[in-house]
PDB file of C-alpha atoms in Angstrom:
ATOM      1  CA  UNK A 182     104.977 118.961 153.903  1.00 96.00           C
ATOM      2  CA  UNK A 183     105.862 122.221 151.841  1.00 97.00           C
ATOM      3  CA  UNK A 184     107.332 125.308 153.322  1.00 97.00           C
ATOM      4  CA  UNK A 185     107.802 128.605 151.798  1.00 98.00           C
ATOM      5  CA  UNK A 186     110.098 130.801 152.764  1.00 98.00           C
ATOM      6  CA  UNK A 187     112.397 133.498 151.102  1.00 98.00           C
ATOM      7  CA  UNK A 188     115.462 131.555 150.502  1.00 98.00           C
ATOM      8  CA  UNK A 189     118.420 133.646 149.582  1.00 97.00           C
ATOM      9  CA  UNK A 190     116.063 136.380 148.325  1.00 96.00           C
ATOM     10  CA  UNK A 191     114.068 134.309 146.104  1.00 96.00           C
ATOM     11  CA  UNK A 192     110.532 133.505 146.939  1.00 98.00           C
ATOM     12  CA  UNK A 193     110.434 129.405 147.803  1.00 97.00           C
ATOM     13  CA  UNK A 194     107.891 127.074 148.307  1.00 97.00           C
ATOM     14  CA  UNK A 195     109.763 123.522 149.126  1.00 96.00           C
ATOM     15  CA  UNK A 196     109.360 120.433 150.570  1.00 96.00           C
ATOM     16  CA  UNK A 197     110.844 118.830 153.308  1.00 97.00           C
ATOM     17  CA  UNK A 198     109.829 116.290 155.924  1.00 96.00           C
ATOM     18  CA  UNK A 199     108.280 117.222 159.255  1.00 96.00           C
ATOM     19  CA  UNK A 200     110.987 116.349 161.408  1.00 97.00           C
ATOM     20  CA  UNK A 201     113.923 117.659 159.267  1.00 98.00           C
ATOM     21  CA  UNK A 202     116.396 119.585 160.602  1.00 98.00           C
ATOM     22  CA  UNK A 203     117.011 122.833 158.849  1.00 98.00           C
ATOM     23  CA  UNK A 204     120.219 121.841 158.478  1.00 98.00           C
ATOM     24  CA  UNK A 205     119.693 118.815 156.332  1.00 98.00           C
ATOM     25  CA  UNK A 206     116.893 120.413 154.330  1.00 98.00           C
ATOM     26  CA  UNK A 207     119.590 123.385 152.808  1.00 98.00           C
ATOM     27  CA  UNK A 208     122.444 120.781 152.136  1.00 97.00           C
ATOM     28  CA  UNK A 209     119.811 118.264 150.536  1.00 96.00           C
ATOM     29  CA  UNK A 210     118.931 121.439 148.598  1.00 96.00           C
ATOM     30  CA  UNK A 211     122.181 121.952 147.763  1.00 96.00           C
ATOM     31  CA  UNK A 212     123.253 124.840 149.901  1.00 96.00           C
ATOM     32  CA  UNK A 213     126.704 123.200 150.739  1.00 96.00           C
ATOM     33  CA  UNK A 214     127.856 126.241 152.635  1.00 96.00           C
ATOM     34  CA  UNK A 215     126.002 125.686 155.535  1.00 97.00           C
ATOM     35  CA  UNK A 216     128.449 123.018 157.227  1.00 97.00           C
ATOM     36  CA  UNK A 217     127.407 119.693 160.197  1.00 94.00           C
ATOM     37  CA  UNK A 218     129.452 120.486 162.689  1.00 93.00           C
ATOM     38  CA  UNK A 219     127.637 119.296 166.481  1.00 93.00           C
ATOM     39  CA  UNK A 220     124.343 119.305 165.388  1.00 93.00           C
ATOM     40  CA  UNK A 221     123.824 120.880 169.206  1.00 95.00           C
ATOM     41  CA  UNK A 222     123.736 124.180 168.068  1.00 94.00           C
ATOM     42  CA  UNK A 223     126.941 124.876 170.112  1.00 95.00           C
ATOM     43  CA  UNK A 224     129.902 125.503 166.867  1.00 96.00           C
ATOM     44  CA  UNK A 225     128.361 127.803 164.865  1.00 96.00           C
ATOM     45  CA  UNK A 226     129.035 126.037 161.690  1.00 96.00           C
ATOM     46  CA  UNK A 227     125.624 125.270 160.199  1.00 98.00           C
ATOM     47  CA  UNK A 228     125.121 129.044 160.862  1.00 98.00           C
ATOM     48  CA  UNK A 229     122.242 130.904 158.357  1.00 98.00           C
ATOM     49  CA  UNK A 230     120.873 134.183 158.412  1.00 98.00           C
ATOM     50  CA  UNK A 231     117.348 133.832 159.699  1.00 98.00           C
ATOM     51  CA  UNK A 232     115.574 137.514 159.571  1.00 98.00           C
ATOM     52  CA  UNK A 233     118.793 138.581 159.584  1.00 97.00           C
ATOM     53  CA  UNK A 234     120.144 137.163 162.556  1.00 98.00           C
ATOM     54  CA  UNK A 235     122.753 134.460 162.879  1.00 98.00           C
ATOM     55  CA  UNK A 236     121.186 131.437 164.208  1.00 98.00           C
ATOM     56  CA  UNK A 237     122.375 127.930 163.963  1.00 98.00           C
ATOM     57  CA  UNK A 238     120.189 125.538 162.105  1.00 98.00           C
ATOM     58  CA  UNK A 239     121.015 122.364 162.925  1.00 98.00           C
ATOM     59  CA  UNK A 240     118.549 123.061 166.129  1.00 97.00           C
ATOM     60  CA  UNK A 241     115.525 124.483 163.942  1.00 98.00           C
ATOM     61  CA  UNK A 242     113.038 122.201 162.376  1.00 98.00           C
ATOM     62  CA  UNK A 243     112.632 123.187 158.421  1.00 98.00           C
ATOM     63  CA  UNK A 244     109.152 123.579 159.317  1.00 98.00           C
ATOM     64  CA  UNK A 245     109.741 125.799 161.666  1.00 98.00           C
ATOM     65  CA  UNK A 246     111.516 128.733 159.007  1.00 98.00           C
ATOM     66  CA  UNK A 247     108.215 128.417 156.769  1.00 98.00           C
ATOM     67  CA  UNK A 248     107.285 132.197 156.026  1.00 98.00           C
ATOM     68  CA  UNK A 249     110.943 133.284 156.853  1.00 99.00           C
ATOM     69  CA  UNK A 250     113.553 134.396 155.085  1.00 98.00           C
ATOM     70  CA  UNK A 251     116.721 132.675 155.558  1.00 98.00           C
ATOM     71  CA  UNK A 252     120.351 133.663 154.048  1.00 98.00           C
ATOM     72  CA  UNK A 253     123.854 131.251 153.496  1.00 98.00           C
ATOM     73  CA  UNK A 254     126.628 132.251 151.781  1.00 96.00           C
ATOM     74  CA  UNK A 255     125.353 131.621 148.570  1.00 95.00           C
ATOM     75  CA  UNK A 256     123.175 134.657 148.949  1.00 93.00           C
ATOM     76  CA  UNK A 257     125.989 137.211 149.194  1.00 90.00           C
ATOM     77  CA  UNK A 258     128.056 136.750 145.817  1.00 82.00           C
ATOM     78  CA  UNK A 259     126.562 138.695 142.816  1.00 75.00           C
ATOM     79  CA  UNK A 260     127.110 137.778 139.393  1.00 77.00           C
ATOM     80  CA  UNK A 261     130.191 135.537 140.258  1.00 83.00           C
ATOM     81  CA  UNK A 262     131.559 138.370 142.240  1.00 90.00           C
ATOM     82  CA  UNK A 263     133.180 137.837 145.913  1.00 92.00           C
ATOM     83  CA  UNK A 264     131.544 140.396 148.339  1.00 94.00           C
ATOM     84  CA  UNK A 265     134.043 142.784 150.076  1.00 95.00           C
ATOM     85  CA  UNK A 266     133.637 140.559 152.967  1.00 95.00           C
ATOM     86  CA  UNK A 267     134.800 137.376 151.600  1.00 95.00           C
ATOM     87  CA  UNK A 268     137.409 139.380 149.744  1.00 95.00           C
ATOM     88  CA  UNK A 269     138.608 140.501 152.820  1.00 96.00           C
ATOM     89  CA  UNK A 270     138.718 137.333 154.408  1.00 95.00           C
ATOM     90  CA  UNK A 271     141.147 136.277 151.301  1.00 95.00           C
ATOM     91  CA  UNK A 272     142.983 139.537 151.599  1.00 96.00           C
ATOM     92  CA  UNK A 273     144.058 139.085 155.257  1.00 95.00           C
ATOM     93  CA  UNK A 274     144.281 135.165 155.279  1.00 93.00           C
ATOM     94  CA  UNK A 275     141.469 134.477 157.375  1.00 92.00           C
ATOM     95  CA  UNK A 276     140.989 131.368 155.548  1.00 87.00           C
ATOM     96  CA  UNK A 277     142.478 128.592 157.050  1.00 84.00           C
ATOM     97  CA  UNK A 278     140.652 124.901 156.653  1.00 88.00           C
ATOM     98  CA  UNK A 279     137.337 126.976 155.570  1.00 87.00           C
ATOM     99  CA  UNK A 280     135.128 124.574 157.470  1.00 92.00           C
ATOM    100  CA  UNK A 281     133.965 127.722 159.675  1.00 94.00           C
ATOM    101  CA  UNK A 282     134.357 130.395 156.927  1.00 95.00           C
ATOM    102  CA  UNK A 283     130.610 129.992 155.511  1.00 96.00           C
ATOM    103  CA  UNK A 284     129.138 131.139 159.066  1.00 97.00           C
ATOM    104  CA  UNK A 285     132.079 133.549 159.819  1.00 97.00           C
ATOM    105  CA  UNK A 286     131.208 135.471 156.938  1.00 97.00           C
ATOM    106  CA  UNK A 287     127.720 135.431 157.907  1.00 98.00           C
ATOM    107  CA  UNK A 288     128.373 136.274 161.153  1.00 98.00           C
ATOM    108  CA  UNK A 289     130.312 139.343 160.158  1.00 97.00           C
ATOM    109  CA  UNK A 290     128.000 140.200 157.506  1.00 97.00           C
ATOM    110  CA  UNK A 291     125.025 140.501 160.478  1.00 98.00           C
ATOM    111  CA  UNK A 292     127.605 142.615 162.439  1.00 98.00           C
ATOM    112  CA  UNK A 293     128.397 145.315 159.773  1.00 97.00           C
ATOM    113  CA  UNK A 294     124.781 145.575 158.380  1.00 96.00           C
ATOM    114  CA  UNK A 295     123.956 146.281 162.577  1.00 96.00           C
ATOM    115  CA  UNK A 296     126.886 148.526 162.466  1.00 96.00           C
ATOM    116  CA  UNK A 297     129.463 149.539 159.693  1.00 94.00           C
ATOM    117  CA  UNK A 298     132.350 150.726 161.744  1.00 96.00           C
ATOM    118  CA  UNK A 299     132.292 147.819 164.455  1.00 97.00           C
ATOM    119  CA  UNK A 300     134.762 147.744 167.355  1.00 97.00           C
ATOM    120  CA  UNK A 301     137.622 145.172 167.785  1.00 97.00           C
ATOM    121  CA  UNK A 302     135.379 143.692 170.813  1.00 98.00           C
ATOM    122  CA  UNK A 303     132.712 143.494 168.826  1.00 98.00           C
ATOM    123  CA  UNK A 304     134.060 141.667 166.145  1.00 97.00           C
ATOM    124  CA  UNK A 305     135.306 139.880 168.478  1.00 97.00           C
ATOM    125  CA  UNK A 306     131.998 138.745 169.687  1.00 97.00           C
ATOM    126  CA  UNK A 307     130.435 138.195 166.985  1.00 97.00           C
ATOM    127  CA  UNK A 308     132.871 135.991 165.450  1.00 96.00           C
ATOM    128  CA  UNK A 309     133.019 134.116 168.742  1.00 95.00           C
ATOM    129  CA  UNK A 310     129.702 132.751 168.168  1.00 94.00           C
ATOM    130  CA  UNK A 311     130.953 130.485 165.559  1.00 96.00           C
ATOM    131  CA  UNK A 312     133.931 128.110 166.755  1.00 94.00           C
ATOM    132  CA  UNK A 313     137.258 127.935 164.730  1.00 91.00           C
ATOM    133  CA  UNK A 314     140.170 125.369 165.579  1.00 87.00           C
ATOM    134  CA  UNK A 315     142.513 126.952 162.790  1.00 86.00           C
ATOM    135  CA  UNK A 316     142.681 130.821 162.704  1.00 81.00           C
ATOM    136  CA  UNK A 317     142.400 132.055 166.512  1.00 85.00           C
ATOM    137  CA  UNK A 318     140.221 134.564 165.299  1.00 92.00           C
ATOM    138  CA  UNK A 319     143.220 136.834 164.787  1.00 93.00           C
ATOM    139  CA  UNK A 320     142.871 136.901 160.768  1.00 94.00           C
ATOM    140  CA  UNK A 321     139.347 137.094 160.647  1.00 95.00           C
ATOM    141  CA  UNK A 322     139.196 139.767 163.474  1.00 96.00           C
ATOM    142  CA  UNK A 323     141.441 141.912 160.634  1.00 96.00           C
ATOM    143  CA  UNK A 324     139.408 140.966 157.724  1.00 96.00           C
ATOM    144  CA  UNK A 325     136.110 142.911 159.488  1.00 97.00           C
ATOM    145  CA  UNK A 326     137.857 145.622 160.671  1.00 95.00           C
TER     146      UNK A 326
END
């Protein structure tokens, strides 16, 4: 079946099958950023923008994001530039294993736009919604703020 959807802010129409997990259908479309992690929609890892708000897609159907607009990583970096986000995350040594960076990044990046001067707690929520085994959250709770 065909889907489109704005994909990274380009206008898509793609196919994918009807039981395909959103999750498969970016990676087989080469959008490596968004990681397998449970596949239960409990790590965070596989973590998109959809309409702007973090939501894990290894528990949507591709099918289901047809006349959405979905974000990954890839979206953010202009021109072969870092954003300020992922520069911060370098900056600070947030990076650890960078199996959870993709959807921290994306996670923060949904915070800020919401609010640009976020609180320590709320960083701190919104970073909790994707799970990280290397950092304790310390590093990337100083990269957003």
């Amino acid at each position: 079946m065909q889907i489109n959807l704005k994909l990274n802010g380009k206008q898509e129409l793609l196919n994918c099958e009807p039981s395909e997990s959103l999750l498969n259908f970016l990676r087989q479309n080469r959008y490596w950023s968004v990681k397998h992690g449970c596949e239960t929609g409990e790590c965070g890892s596989c973590s998109v923008l959809l309409n702007g708000k973090l939501t894990p897609s290894c528990i949507l159907l591709a099918a289901q994001v047809d006349g959405h607009q979905i974000e990954t990583l890839e979206s953010i970096t202009e021109r072969h530039k870092l954003h300020p986000i992922q520069e911060a995350f370098i900056d600070t040594g947030a990076i650890q294993c960078g199996y959870c960076t993709p959807a921290m990044i994306l996670a923060a990046k949904e915070l800020i736009r919401k609010n640009d001067t976020p609180t320590e707690n709320q960083v701190k929520d919104a970073l909790g919604s994707v799970l990280c085994r290397c950092t304790a959250y310390v590093k990337p709770i100083q990269a957003v703020l």
